[in-house]
Amino acid sequence: MSQPQKSPPTKRKFSLHPKASGEGHQLSWHMPKPFQRNPPILTDRRKREIDHERPAPDMDQLRHRGFTGVFQRAGVALHALFTRRSSNAPKPSSHSGPALVTEDNLMFLESRWDEVNEGGAYDNLGFEDDDGEPVDPSLLDDLDNLYKIGQRCTFIGQDYVNWNVCEPDGKEHAAKDLLDRQEVPRMPWHDVACVLSGQIASDFSRHFIQRWNAIRTSRIRLATKGTSEREKRRRKPLLIPSEPCAPWTTDKLDHVLRDPRQASLCQVQALRSVSIWSLAVPAGNVKRGYRTEFRRWLYGHSPKPVTPSPNERERGLETSILSAYVNSILDAKSFILIENQFFISYIMSSDFNAQVHTDTPEDPSRNKPAYSAAADTDPHERLPKTHQIAQVKNRIVDAIFLRILRAHKEGKPFRVFIILPLVPGFPGEFGNPTSRSQHIIWHYTRLSLFSGEQALFPRLARQVPDPNDYVSVCGLRTFEEWPNGNLKTELIYVHSKVMVIDDRLMIVGSANLNDRSTRGKRDSELAVLIENNPYQSDQPFCPFVRRFRRSLMAEHLGVLPTLKRVNRDEWSDDLLNDPVRSEFFHGVWQATAKRNAEIFEEVFNVIPCNRLKTFNDCKEHRQKIPMSVHSPRKALELLQQVRGYLVRFPEEFLASEDLTPPPGTMEKLAPALIWL
């Protein structure tokens, strides 16, 4: 009996317009290109754990290579505990595992952290390093030792770091000590952050979606066509904004959001510093158009080459952070408080080959942008026109100068509080000629504030009797007595990026005050402008902003109740409500900063300080034995007079030295833009 022959597979066909012969014109239908290959299967990395197929790992590889002694033994015990199974605990059954939900071939793993069972087992199959390692009871004693070390050593391994001494290396050596803890203090940081809930969170989520999609697209283009790497990068999903949902909060966060002392209903605005490269904003067919015009000019079909207009050249650029800073400063009524990691603004160029900078050119199209987007407007449109050559083009310091000048002409008090790091955050011995990275940042900071014709203080000195009546520039420093009796000091590195205006509004985000962060064409930055809700209160200030500013100043002055050293009997806390008053600005703020700086210089011979004008001065200063070493008891008595952390900024430090990098050095060969 003959076997039935299996007919060959036929292609799906579609009939189009029939021919005259009666036979239909047929077209073969093929699977679209993206699906010709095997479609990618998205699986959860932890699925093998559910099927109990994950091989047992090598414990020697799981241990951190930096763990030694008690850390190594305690690490084994901790790993065994975190795998949540003890030697006498039964293996979890299949029905006790987390639910695996399948939807459109996408798998999601749902699991949670459970409480400790009576048998000493933790059950959480969602933990990626579940290896079923039994707990050795003899190792539990080492956990107590690790706990004791944690009590004495808050920062383990490279968490104990001083950025002016060395930078942390790779993650594989996270537990390795880079510093001598008996000699080198850890550098503390000061930062500011906030929690946002509401529609503003949706705005920021859309920004991150744009950034993700832009990076994904750029990485695909960088990979060679037809390679597996390009296909691998194409599998990364594009993100799409989702529908609004209720905010996810933990118990503690929910408590904070409901506490009127910590949270408040405010009006907020998302700010960005982005451009075409960071968000992949479509810029039209601009490049090809210019190439065509150039060819026409080259072959004589056009009288002159076409150059891009400012609007076309900056299409897709958003500088709303810079606009918010400039406009808020110009609209300030009584005071400005600025804390930032950098302050590099509006420095004139001495290079004749520098690009001519015109903030408000004569081209009328710049004042009337062709595109109806707020991001295309000039952030300096409210400032006077200038055609000077500028190396640093953001004009924040120019806005501060103009606002102070207006207050002086009106005869009204106006204060500007600026807080910066005392030393730039680069490795090196500040004041040593080899610390070029630190000196470059210091050089540009001085050109913005203290030296040069366009710096803030020299410009003010030509217009007002005493610039110190309007501006105060400070840093932060602290000290501690170690268990061995040694006295140590270290600066507090200011990493925050915040500005408060009149207790009415504040800007907090990631943008430094330099061209790199504010002009949009380089680093992408985020910030938020917070101000009072006009529908909730008729007060001239925002209660949330005032509470924040008061606590910030109280911390720097040492009167915050939660501080270790609190001194609250010397002046009334009511002065914090009005920082414009001379009793506060001169009698408290500047007097505290000056006195603290003098004590630190006398006790520790700190660097930087105003007495050191040259590199030789710094070298001789380091050879002196400080009071903290030869007379520790007397030094401790003086340190008891320190109030808070505020110190005067040493604006005259290395004033007699040329801090530009010498020829032939790496810092000189590198483009100046990386520092600005």
PDB file of C-alpha atoms in Angstrom, residues 84-228:
ATOM      1  CA  ARG A  84      17.538  32.091  53.115  1.00  0.00           C
ATOM      2  CA  ARG A  85      17.942  28.373  53.735  1.00  0.00           C
ATOM      3  CA  SER A  86      19.414  26.686  56.775  1.00  0.00           C
ATOM      4  CA  SER A  87      20.747  23.155  57.044  1.00  0.00           C
ATOM      5  CA  ASN A  88      17.631  21.879  58.822  1.00  0.00           C
ATOM      6  CA  ALA A  89      15.071  23.819  56.742  1.00  0.00           C
ATOM      7  CA  PRO A  90      13.070  21.850  54.182  1.00  0.00           C
ATOM      8  CA  LYS A  91      13.407  22.669  50.521  1.00  0.00           C
ATOM      9  CA  PRO A  92      10.536  24.801  49.295  1.00  0.00           C
ATOM     10  CA  SER A  93       7.972  22.982  47.257  1.00  0.00           C
ATOM     11  CA  SER A  94       7.019  23.986  43.768  1.00  0.00           C
ATOM     12  CA  HIS A  95       3.752  25.562  44.867  1.00  0.00           C
ATOM     13  CA  SER A  96       5.496  27.778  47.424  1.00  0.00           C
ATOM     14  CA  GLY A  97       7.555  29.630  44.854  1.00  0.00           C
ATOM     15  CA  PRO A  98       6.711  33.029  43.464  1.00  0.00           C
ATOM     16  CA  ALA A  99       4.003  33.358  40.893  1.00  0.00           C
ATOM     17  CA  LEU A 100       5.209  33.448  37.314  1.00  0.00           C
ATOM     18  CA  VAL A 101       2.866  35.501  35.199  1.00  0.00           C
ATOM     19  CA  THR A 102       2.996  35.144  31.435  1.00  0.00           C
ATOM     20  CA  GLU A 103       1.555  37.811  29.220  1.00  0.00           C
ATOM     21  CA  ASP A 104       2.319  38.143  25.522  1.00  0.00           C
ATOM     22  CA  ASN A 105       5.383  35.923  25.910  1.00  0.00           C
ATOM     23  CA  LEU A 106       6.885  38.357  28.447  1.00  0.00           C
ATOM     24  CA  MET A 107       7.538  36.816  31.834  1.00  0.00           C
ATOM     25  CA  PHE A 108       7.525  38.718  35.110  1.00  0.00           C
ATOM     26  CA  LEU A 109       8.725  37.405  38.427  1.00  0.00           C
ATOM     27  CA  GLU A 110       6.822  38.504  41.490  1.00  0.00           C
ATOM     28  CA  SER A 111       8.420  37.921  44.864  1.00  0.00           C
ATOM     29  CA  ARG A 112       8.903  39.669  48.166  1.00  0.00           C
ATOM     30  CA  TRP A 113      11.174  39.737  51.169  1.00  0.00           C
ATOM     31  CA  ASP A 114       9.667  37.425  53.797  1.00  0.00           C
ATOM     32  CA  GLU A 115      10.167  37.379  57.528  1.00  0.00           C
ATOM     33  CA  VAL A 116      12.650  35.025  59.141  1.00  0.00           C
ATOM     34  CA  ASN A 117      11.130  31.623  59.770  1.00  0.00           C
ATOM     35  CA  GLU A 118      11.438  29.913  63.097  1.00  0.00           C
ATOM     36  CA  GLY A 119      13.799  27.381  61.591  1.00  0.00           C
ATOM     37  CA  GLY A 120      16.219  30.137  60.614  1.00  0.00           C
ATOM     38  CA  ALA A 121      15.381  30.052  56.914  1.00  0.00           C
ATOM     39  CA  TYR A 122      14.639  32.900  54.531  1.00  0.00           C
ATOM     40  CA  ASP A 123      12.373  32.146  51.592  1.00  0.00           C
ATOM     41  CA  ASN A 124      12.751  34.447  48.638  1.00  0.00           C
ATOM     42  CA  LEU A 125      13.322  32.851  45.284  1.00  0.00           C
ATOM     43  CA  GLY A 126      13.399  36.265  43.678  1.00  0.00           C
ATOM     44  CA  PHE A 127      16.868  36.852  45.111  1.00  0.00           C
ATOM     45  CA  GLU A 128      19.271  36.422  42.217  1.00  0.00           C
ATOM     46  CA  ASP A 129      22.000  34.679  44.215  1.00  0.00           C
ATOM     47  CA  ASP A 130      19.891  31.907  45.725  1.00  0.00           C
ATOM     48  CA  ASP A 131      22.278  28.989  45.951  1.00  0.00           C
ATOM     49  CA  GLY A 132      20.852  27.042  48.852  1.00  0.00           C
ATOM     50  CA  GLU A 133      24.055  27.354  50.870  1.00  0.00           C
ATOM     51  CA  PRO A 134      23.522  25.951  54.401  1.00  0.00           C
ATOM     52  CA  VAL A 135      24.359  28.055  57.407  1.00  0.00           C
ATOM     53  CA  ASP A 136      27.308  26.813  59.406  1.00  0.00           C
ATOM     54  CA  PRO A 137      26.490  27.566  63.069  1.00  0.00           C
ATOM     55  CA  SER A 138      30.185  28.047  63.799  1.00  0.00           C
ATOM     56  CA  LEU A 139      30.258  30.996  61.402  1.00  0.00           C
ATOM     57  CA  LEU A 140      27.478  32.872  63.138  1.00  0.00           C
ATOM     58  CA  ASP A 141      29.935  34.081  65.755  1.00  0.00           C
ATOM     59  CA  ASP A 142      31.772  35.969  63.027  1.00  0.00           C
ATOM     60  CA  LEU A 143      28.629  37.954  62.344  1.00  0.00           C
ATOM     61  CA  ASP A 144      28.927  39.426  65.809  1.00  0.00           C
ATOM     62  CA  ASN A 145      32.515  40.397  65.036  1.00  0.00           C
ATOM     63  CA  LEU A 146      31.408  41.979  61.762  1.00  0.00           C
ATOM     64  CA  TYR A 147      28.707  43.869  63.628  1.00  0.00           C
ATOM     65  CA  LYS A 148      31.275  45.181  66.090  1.00  0.00           C
ATOM     66  CA  ILE A 149      33.520  46.275  63.228  1.00  0.00           C
ATOM     67  CA  GLY A 150      30.529  47.990  61.655  1.00  0.00           C
ATOM     68  CA  GLN A 151      29.953  49.848  64.897  1.00  0.00           C
ATOM     69  CA  ARG A 152      33.526  51.147  64.856  1.00  0.00           C
ATOM     70  CA  CYS A 153      33.933  51.369  61.078  1.00  0.00           C
ATOM     71  CA  THR A 154      30.941  53.038  59.447  1.00  0.00           C
ATOM     72  CA  PHE A 155      32.590  53.188  56.030  1.00  0.00           C
ATOM     73  CA  ILE A 156      34.101  49.866  54.964  1.00  0.00           C
ATOM     74  CA  GLY A 157      36.628  49.568  52.155  1.00  0.00           C
ATOM     75  CA  GLN A 158      36.502  52.224  49.472  1.00  0.00           C
ATOM     76  CA  ASP A 159      33.518  53.880  51.112  1.00  0.00           C
ATOM     77  CA  TYR A 160      36.227  55.459  53.229  1.00  0.00           C
ATOM     78  CA  VAL A 161      37.615  57.825  50.602  1.00  0.00           C
ATOM     79  CA  ASN A 162      39.166  61.264  50.361  1.00  0.00           C
ATOM     80  CA  TRP A 163      38.941  62.624  46.836  1.00  0.00           C
ATOM     81  CA  ASN A 164      41.817  65.050  47.358  1.00  0.00           C
ATOM     82  CA  VAL A 165      44.125  62.125  48.151  1.00  0.00           C
ATOM     83  CA  CYS A 166      43.039  59.445  45.677  1.00  0.00           C
ATOM     84  CA  GLU A 167      40.080  58.331  43.607  1.00  0.00           C
ATOM     85  CA  PRO A 168      38.280  55.003  44.127  1.00  0.00           C
ATOM     86  CA  ASP A 169      39.278  52.321  41.648  1.00  0.00           C
ATOM     87  CA  GLY A 170      37.204  49.554  40.096  1.00  0.00           C
ATOM     88  CA  LYS A 171      34.254  47.864  41.714  1.00  0.00           C
ATOM     89  CA  GLU A 172      36.124  44.583  42.055  1.00  0.00           C
ATOM     90  CA  HIS A 173      38.174  46.107  44.875  1.00  0.00           C
ATOM     91  CA  ALA A 174      35.316  47.685  46.783  1.00  0.00           C
ATOM     92  CA  ALA A 175      36.404  46.225  50.139  1.00  0.00           C
ATOM     93  CA  LYS A 176      40.013  47.329  49.760  1.00  0.00           C
ATOM     94  CA  ASP A 177      41.215  50.191  51.943  1.00  0.00           C
ATOM     95  CA  LEU A 178      42.861  52.948  49.917  1.00  0.00           C
ATOM     96  CA  LEU A 179      43.740  55.222  52.833  1.00  0.00           C
ATOM     97  CA  ASP A 180      45.469  54.918  56.169  1.00  0.00           C
ATOM     98  CA  ARG A 181      42.561  55.357  58.555  1.00  0.00           C
ATOM     99  CA  GLN A 182      44.909  56.332  61.365  1.00  0.00           C
ATOM    100  CA  GLU A 183      46.231  59.343  59.457  1.00  0.00           C
ATOM    101  CA  VAL A 184      43.935  60.403  56.606  1.00  0.00           C
ATOM    102  CA  PRO A 185      40.397  61.544  57.448  1.00  0.00           C
ATOM    103  CA  ARG A 186      37.485  60.692  55.199  1.00  0.00           C
ATOM    104  CA  MET A 187      36.161  63.662  53.242  1.00  0.00           C
ATOM    105  CA  PRO A 188      32.524  64.379  54.139  1.00  0.00           C
ATOM    106  CA  TRP A 189      30.145  65.601  51.459  1.00  0.00           C
ATOM    107  CA  HIS A 190      27.253  68.017  51.661  1.00  0.00           C
ATOM    108  CA  ASP A 191      24.375  67.458  49.264  1.00  0.00           C
ATOM    109  CA  VAL A 192      20.740  68.464  48.823  1.00  0.00           C
ATOM    110  CA  ALA A 193      17.921  66.359  47.396  1.00  0.00           C
ATOM    111  CA  CYS A 194      14.139  66.378  47.459  1.00  0.00           C
ATOM    112  CA  VAL A 195      11.224  63.979  46.980  1.00  0.00           C
ATOM    113  CA  LEU A 196       8.562  64.885  44.434  1.00  0.00           C
ATOM    114  CA  SER A 197       5.112  63.379  44.124  1.00  0.00           C
ATOM    115  CA  GLY A 198       2.448  64.220  41.583  1.00  0.00           C
ATOM    116  CA  GLN A 199       2.378  65.199  37.926  1.00  0.00           C
ATOM    117  CA  ILE A 200       5.962  66.460  38.083  1.00  0.00           C
ATOM    118  CA  ALA A 201       7.106  62.857  38.490  1.00  0.00           C
ATOM    119  CA  SER A 202       5.482  62.058  35.150  1.00  0.00           C
ATOM    120  CA  ASP A 203       7.449  64.879  33.515  1.00  0.00           C
ATOM    121  CA  PHE A 204      10.719  63.495  34.794  1.00  0.00           C
ATOM    122  CA  SER A 205       9.794  59.961  33.778  1.00  0.00           C
ATOM    123  CA  ARG A 206       9.232  61.160  30.227  1.00  0.00           C
ATOM    124  CA  HIS A 207      12.659  62.787  30.271  1.00  0.00           C
ATOM    125  CA  PHE A 208      14.293  59.498  31.254  1.00  0.00           C
ATOM    126  CA  ILE A 209      12.305  57.714  28.551  1.00  0.00           C
ATOM    127  CA  GLN A 210      13.680  60.181  26.012  1.00  0.00           C
ATOM    128  CA  ARG A 211      17.216  59.741  27.309  1.00  0.00           C
ATOM    129  CA  TRP A 212      16.952  55.939  27.208  1.00  0.00           C
ATOM    130  CA  ASN A 213      15.620  55.901  23.660  1.00  0.00           C
ATOM    131  CA  ALA A 214      18.268  58.397  22.517  1.00  0.00           C
ATOM    132  CA  ILE A 215      21.109  56.361  24.022  1.00  0.00           C
ATOM    133  CA  ARG A 216      19.693  53.146  22.588  1.00  0.00           C
ATOM    134  CA  THR A 217      19.518  54.656  19.112  1.00  0.00           C
ATOM    135  CA  SER A 218      23.031  56.102  19.277  1.00  0.00           C
ATOM    136  CA  ARG A 219      24.514  52.809  20.479  1.00  0.00           C
ATOM    137  CA  ILE A 220      22.881  50.942  17.613  1.00  0.00           C
ATOM    138  CA  ARG A 221      24.365  53.379  15.114  1.00  0.00           C
ATOM    139  CA  LEU A 222      27.828  52.988  16.619  1.00  0.00           C
ATOM    140  CA  ALA A 223      27.812  49.223  16.039  1.00  0.00           C
ATOM    141  CA  THR A 224      28.879  47.931  12.628  1.00  0.00           C
ATOM    142  CA  LYS A 225      26.026  46.952  10.350  1.00  0.00           C
ATOM    143  CA  GLY A 226      25.387  43.235  10.000  1.00  0.00           C
ATOM    144  CA  THR A 227      27.220  42.257  13.187  1.00  0.00           C
ATOM    145  CA  SER A 228      25.819  40.343  16.120  1.00  0.00           C
TER     146      SER A 228
END
